[in-house]
GROMACS .gro file of C-alpha atoms in nm:
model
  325
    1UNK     CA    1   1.952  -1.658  -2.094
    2UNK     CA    2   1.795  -2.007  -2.204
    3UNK     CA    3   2.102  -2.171  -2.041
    4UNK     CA    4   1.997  -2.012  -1.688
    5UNK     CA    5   1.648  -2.133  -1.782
    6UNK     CA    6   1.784  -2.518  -1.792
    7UNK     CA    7   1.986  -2.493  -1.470
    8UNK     CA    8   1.655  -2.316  -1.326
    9UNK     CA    9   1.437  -2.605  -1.479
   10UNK     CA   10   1.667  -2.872  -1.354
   11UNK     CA   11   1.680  -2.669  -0.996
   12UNK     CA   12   1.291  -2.670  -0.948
   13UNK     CA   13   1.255  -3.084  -1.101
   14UNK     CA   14   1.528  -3.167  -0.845
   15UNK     CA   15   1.318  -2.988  -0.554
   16UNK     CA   16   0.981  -3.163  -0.665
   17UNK     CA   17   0.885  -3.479  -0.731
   18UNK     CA   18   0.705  -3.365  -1.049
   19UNK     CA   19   0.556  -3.090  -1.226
   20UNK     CA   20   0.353  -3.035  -1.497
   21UNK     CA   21   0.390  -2.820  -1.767
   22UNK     CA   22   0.192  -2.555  -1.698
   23UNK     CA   23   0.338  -2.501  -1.354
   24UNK     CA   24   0.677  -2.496  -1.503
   25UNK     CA   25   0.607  -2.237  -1.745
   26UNK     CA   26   0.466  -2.027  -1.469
   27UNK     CA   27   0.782  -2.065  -1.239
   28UNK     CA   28   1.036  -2.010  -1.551
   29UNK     CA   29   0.756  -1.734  -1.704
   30UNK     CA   30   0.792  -1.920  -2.063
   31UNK     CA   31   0.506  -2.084  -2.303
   32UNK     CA   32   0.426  -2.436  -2.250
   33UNK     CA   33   0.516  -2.523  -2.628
   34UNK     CA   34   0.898  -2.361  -2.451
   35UNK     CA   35   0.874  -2.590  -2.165
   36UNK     CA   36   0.882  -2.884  -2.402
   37UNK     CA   37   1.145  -2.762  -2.605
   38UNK     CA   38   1.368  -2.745  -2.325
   39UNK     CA   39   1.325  -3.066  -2.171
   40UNK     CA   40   1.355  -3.210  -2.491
   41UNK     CA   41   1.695  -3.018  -2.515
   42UNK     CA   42   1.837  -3.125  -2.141
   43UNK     CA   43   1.741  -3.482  -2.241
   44UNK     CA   44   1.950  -3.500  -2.539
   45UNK     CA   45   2.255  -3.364  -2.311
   46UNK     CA   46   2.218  -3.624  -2.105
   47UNK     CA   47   1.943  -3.524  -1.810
   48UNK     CA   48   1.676  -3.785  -1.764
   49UNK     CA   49   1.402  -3.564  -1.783
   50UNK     CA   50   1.119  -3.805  -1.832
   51UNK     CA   51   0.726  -3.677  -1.896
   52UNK     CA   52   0.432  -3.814  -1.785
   53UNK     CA   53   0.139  -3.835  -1.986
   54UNK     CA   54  -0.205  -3.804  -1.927
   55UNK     CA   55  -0.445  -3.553  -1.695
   56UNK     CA   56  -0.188  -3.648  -1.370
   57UNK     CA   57   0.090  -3.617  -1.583
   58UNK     CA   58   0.400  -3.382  -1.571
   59UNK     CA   59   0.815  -3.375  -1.603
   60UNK     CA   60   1.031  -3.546  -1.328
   61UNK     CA   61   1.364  -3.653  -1.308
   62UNK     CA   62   1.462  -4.013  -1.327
   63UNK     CA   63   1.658  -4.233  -1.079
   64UNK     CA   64   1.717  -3.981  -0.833
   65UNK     CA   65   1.919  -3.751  -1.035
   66UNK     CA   66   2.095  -3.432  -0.902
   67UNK     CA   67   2.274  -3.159  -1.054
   68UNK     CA   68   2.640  -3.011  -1.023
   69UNK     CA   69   2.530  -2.716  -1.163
   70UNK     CA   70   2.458  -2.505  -0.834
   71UNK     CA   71   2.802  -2.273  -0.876
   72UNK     CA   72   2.677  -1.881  -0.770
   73UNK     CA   73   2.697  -1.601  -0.972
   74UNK     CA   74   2.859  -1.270  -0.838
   75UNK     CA   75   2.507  -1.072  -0.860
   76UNK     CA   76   2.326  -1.387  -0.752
   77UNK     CA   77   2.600  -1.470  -0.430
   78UNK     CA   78   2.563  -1.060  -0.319
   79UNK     CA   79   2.191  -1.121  -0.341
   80UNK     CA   80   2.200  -1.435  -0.123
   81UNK     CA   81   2.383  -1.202   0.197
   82UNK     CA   82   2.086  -0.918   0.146
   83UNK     CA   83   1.850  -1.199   0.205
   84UNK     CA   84   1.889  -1.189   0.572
   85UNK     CA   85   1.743  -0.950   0.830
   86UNK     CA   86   2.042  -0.976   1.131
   87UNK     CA   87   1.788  -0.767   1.409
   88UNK     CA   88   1.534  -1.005   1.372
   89UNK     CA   89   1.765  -1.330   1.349
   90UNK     CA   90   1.931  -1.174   1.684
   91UNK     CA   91   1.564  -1.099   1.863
   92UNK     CA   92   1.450  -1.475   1.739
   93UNK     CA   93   1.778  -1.647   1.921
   94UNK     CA   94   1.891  -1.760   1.526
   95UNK     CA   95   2.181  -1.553   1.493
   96UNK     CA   96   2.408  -1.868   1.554
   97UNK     CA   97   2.244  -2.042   1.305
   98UNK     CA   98   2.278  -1.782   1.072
   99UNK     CA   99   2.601  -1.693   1.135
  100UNK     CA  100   2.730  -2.055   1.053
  101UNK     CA  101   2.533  -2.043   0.737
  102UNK     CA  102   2.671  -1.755   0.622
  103UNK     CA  103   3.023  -1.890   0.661
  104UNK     CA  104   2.943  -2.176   0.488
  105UNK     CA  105   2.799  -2.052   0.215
  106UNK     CA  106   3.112  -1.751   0.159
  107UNK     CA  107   3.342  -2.055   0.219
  108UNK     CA  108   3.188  -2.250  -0.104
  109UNK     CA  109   3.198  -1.925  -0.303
  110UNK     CA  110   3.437  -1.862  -0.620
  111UNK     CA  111   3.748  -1.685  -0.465
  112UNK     CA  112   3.624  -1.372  -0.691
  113UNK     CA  113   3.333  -1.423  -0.508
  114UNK     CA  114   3.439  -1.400  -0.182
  115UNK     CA  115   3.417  -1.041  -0.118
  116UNK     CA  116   3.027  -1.059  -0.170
  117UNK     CA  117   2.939  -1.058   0.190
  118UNK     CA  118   3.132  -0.715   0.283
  119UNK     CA  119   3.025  -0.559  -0.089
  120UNK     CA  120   2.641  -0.622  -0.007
  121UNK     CA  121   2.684  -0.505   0.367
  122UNK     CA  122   2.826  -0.162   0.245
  123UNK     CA  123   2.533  -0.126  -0.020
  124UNK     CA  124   2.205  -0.207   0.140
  125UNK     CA  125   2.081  -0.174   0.534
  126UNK     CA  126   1.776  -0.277   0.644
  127UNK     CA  127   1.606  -0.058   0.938
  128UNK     CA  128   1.268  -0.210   1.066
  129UNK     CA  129   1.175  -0.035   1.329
  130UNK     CA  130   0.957   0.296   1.230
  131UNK     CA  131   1.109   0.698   1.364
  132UNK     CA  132   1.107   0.844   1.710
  133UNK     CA  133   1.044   0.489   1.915
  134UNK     CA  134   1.334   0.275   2.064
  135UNK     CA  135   1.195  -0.046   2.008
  136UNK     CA  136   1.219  -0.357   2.237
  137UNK     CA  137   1.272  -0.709   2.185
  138UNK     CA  138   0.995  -0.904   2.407
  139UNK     CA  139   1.113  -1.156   2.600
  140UNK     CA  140   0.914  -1.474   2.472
  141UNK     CA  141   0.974  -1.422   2.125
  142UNK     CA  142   1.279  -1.671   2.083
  143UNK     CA  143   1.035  -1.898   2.220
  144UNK     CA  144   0.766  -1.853   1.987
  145UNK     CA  145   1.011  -1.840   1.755
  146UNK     CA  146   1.152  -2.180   1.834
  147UNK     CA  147   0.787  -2.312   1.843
  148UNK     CA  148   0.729  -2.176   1.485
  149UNK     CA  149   0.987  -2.336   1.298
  150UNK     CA  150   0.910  -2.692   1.531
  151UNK     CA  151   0.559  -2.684   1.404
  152UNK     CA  152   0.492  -2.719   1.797
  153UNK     CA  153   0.181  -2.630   1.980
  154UNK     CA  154   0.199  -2.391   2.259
  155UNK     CA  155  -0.001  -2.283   2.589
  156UNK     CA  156   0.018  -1.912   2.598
  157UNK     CA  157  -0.127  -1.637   2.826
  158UNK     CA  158  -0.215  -1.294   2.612
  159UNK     CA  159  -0.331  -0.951   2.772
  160UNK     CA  160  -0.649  -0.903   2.640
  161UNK     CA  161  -0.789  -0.526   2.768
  162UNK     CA  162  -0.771  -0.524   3.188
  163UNK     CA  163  -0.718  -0.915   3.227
  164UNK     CA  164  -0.572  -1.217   3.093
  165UNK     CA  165  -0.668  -1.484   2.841
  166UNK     CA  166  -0.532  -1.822   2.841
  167UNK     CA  167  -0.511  -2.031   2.454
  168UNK     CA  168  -0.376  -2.329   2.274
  169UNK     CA  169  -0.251  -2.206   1.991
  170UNK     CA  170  -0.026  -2.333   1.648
  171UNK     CA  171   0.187  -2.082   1.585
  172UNK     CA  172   0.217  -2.063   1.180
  173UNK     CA  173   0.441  -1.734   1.172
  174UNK     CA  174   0.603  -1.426   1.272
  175UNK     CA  175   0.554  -1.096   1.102
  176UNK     CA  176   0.806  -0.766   1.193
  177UNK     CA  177   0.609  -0.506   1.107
  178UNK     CA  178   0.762  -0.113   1.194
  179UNK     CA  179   1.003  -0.266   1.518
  180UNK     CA  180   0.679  -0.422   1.633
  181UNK     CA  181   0.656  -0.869   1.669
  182UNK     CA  182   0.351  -1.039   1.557
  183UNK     CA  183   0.210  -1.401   1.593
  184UNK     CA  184   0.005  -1.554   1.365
  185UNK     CA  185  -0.113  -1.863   1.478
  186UNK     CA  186  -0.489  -2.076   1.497
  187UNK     CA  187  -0.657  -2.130   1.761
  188UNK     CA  188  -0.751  -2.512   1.705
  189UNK     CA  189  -1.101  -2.432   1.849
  190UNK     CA  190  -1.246  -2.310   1.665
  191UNK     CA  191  -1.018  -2.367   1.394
  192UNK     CA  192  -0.977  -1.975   1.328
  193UNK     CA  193  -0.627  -1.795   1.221
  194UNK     CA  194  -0.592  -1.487   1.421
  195UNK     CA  195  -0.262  -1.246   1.485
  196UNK     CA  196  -0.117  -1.142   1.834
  197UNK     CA  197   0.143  -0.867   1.932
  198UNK     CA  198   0.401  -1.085   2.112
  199UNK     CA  199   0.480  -0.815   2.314
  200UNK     CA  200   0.160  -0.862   2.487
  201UNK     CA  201   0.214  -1.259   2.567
  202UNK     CA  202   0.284  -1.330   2.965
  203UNK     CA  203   0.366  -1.691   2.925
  204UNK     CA  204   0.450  -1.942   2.645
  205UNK     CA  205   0.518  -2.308   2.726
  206UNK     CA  206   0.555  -2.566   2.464
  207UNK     CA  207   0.338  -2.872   2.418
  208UNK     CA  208   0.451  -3.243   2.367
  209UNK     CA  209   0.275  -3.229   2.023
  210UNK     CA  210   0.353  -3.076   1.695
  211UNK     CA  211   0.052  -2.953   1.465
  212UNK     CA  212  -0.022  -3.051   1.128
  213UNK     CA  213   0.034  -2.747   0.942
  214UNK     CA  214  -0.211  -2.624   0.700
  215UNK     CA  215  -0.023  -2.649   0.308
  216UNK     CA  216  -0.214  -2.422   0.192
  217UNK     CA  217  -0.153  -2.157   0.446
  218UNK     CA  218   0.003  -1.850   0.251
  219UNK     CA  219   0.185  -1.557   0.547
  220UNK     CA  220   0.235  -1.284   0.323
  221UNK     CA  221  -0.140  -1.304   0.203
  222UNK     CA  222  -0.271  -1.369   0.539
  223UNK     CA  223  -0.092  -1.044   0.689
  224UNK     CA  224  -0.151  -0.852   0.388
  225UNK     CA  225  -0.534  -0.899   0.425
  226UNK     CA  226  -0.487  -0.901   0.815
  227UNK     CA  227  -0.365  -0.517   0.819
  228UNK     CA  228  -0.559  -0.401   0.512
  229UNK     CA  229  -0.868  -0.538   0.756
  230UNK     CA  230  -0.709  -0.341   1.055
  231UNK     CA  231  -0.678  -0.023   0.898
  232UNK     CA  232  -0.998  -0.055   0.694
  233UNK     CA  233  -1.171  -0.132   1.068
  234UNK     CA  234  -1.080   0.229   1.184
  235UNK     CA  235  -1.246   0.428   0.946
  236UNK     CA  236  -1.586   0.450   1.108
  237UNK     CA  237  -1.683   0.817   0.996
  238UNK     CA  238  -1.706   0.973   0.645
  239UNK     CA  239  -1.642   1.304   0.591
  240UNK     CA  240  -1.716   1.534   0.222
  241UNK     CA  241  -1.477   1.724   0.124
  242UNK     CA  242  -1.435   1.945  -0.185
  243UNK     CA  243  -1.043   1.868  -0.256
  244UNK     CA  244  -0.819   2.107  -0.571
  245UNK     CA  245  -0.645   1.943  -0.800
  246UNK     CA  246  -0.318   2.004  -0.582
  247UNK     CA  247  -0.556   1.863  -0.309
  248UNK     CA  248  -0.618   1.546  -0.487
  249UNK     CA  249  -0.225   1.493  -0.502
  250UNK     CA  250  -0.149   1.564  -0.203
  251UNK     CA  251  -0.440   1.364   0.012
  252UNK     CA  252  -0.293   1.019   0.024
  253UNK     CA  253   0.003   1.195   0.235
  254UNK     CA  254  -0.259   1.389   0.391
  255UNK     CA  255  -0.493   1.081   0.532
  256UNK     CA  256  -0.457   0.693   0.585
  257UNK     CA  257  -0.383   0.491   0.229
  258UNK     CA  258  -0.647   0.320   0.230
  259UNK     CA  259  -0.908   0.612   0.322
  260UNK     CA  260  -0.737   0.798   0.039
  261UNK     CA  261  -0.771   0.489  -0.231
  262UNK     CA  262  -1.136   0.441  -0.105
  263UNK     CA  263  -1.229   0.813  -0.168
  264UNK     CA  264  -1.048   0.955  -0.495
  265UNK     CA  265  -1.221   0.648  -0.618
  266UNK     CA  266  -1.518   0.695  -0.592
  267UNK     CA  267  -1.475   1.092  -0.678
  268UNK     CA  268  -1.701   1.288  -0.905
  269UNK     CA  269  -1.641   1.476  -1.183
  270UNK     CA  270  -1.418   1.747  -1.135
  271UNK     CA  271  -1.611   2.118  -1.159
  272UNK     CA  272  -1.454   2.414  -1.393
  273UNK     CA  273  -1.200   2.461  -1.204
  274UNK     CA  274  -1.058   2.147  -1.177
  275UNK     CA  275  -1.207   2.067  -0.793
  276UNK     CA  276  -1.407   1.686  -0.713
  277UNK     CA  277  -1.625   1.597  -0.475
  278UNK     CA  278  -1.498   1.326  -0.239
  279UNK     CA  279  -1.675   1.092   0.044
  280UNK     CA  280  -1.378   1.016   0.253
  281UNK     CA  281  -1.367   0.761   0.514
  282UNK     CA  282  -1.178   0.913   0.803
  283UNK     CA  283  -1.141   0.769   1.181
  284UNK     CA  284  -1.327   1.000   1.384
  285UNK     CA  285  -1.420   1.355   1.322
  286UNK     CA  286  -1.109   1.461   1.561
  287UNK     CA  287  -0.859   1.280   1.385
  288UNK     CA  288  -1.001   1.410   1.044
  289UNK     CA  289  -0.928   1.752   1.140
  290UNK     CA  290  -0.615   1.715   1.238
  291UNK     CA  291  -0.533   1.521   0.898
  292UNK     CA  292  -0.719   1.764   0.670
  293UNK     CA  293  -0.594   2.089   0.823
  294UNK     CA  294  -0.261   1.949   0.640
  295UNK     CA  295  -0.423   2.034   0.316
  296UNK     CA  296  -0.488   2.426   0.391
  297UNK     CA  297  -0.662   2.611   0.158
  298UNK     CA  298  -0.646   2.304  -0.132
  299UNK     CA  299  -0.923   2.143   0.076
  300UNK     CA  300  -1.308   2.282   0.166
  301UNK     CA  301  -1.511   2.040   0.438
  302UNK     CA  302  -1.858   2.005   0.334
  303UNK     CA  303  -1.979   1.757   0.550
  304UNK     CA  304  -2.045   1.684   0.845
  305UNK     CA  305  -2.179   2.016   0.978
  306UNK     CA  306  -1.952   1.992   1.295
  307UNK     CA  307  -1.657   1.930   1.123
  308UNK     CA  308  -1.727   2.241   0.867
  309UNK     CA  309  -1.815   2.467   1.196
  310UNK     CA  310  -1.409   2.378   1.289
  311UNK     CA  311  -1.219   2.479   0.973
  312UNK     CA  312  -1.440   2.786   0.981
  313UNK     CA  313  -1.367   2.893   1.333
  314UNK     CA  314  -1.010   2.777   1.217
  315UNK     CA  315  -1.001   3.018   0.941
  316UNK     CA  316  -1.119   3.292   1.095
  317UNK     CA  317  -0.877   3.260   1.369
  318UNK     CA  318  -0.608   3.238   1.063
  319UNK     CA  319  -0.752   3.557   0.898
  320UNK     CA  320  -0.689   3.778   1.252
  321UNK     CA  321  -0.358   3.593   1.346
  322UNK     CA  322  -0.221   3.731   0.984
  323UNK     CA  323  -0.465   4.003   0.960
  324UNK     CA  324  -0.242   4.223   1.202
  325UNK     CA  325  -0.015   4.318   0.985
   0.00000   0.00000   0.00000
């Protein structure tokens, strides 16, 4: 365990000019007082890890030193070929690329090793797009793909509603989300991120200048609040609801995630027999019909009138289809 620590520790020094302590012990999840110990160890076996004191201070490594140690594991070499996402390498025109990359890597592995690529193919399979669509790879997204890792502006036309808009943009990155493509990118003026369906873009042509890309700039978080915005933006209605305790298990399969978070907490208390009070956000009055009717009789609609009148005309509709009998 500590010896994968070192290795790790020497890895991360190699990679950076410097880092303190404190953002060691965060990357190798260890105490400070550890982070000491250690460099103190790899310096007595012969590493020239070398620490800086003072507020600006931190460890380096001295006179451009570089490890050996980079040999793969079996675990951590079948890892390395799940890492990859063929589709969307194919779709972005970097299947080449990765194709070559793969073979060089599996040519530098162990010979017990070499089997990794075939063993992780027949355990894991990654299938993007979501159920019942056949999903399409646009045609300008090898170029926006190109312009993404080239840090290169680009003039692109985007249908926007009826017509077409024409922007500058820096595209920062591209998100596969369900089979769909996705651009984020900032529009220089005014200076504002914002995400595109490349599906929609009629045109891309790439400028003679590269952008300055922003460091701090984090894609994950930036689509992660994007879509938690999106979905969030939909739910324009509430709806009050009166929800069983089977009801209350059942709801965030029932309704959108994030209309089901929202509501259960801010719930009441439940009653005597086990039912709470709930304020759900819901999309439109429509769509909350359709999603609550799901829930049958673990669900009673309070509020809004309109949407009560429904589930009653629905039940008694119910009560003479299987009052026949």
């Amino acid at each position: 365990m500590r010896a994968a620590r070192l290795i790790k520790m020497i890895l991360l020094l190699q990679t950076r000019a410097a880092m303190t302590a404190g953002e060691l012990a965060r990357e190798l999840e260890v105490s400070e007082r550890t982070v000491t110990r250690d460099a103190q160890a790899l310096s007595e076996a012969g590493v020239p890890v070398y620490a800086d004191r003072g507020r600006a201070g931190g460890y380096r490594l001295v006179g451009g030193y570089r490890t050996r140690l980079t040999g793969l594991g079996r675990d951590e070499a079948e890892a390395l070929f799940l890492s990859g996402v063929p589709g969307a390498l194919r779709e972005m025109g970097l299947a080449d690329a990765a194709s070559a990359a793969r073979l060089k890597v599996a040519a530098a592995l162990l010979p017990s090793f070499q089997d990794a690529p075939r063993v992780a193919a027949q355990r894991f399979h990654l299938d993007a797009p979501g159920w019942f669509r056949v999903p399409g790879t646009p045609a300008l997204l090898p170029a926006l793909a190109e312009a993404v890792w080239d840090d290169r502006c680009v003039t692109a036309r985007y249908r926007r509603g009826d017509g077409e808009v024409k922007r500058l943009l820096e595209p920062y990155g591209l998100v596969l989300k369900a089979g769909a493509w996705y651009l984020c990118a900032r529009v220089p003026d005014p200076g504002a991120f914002r995400t595109y369906r490349v599906d929609r873009f009629t045109s891309v042509e790439a400028a003679d200048t590269r952008f300055h890309r922003d460091e701090d700039f984090d894609l994950p978080a930036h689509w992660s609040a994007q879509a938690e915005r999106f979905a969030r933006s939909l739910l324009r209605a509430e709806a009050v609801v009166r929800l069983s305790p089977e009801g209350v298990r059942r709801l965030p399969g029932a309704v959108d995630v994030p209309a089901a978070q929202e509501g259960l907490a801010g719930a009441g208390e439940p009653d005597g027999a086990g039912w709470v009070t709930v304020t759900l956000p819901v999309e439109s009055e429509e769509v909350a019909h359709a999603q609550l009717t799901g829930l049958g009789p673990e669900v009673e609609v309070l509020a809004p009138e309109s949407l009560r009148a429904r589930f009653v005309r629905d039940a008694a509709r119910l009560a003479a289809l299987y009052g026949k009998g």
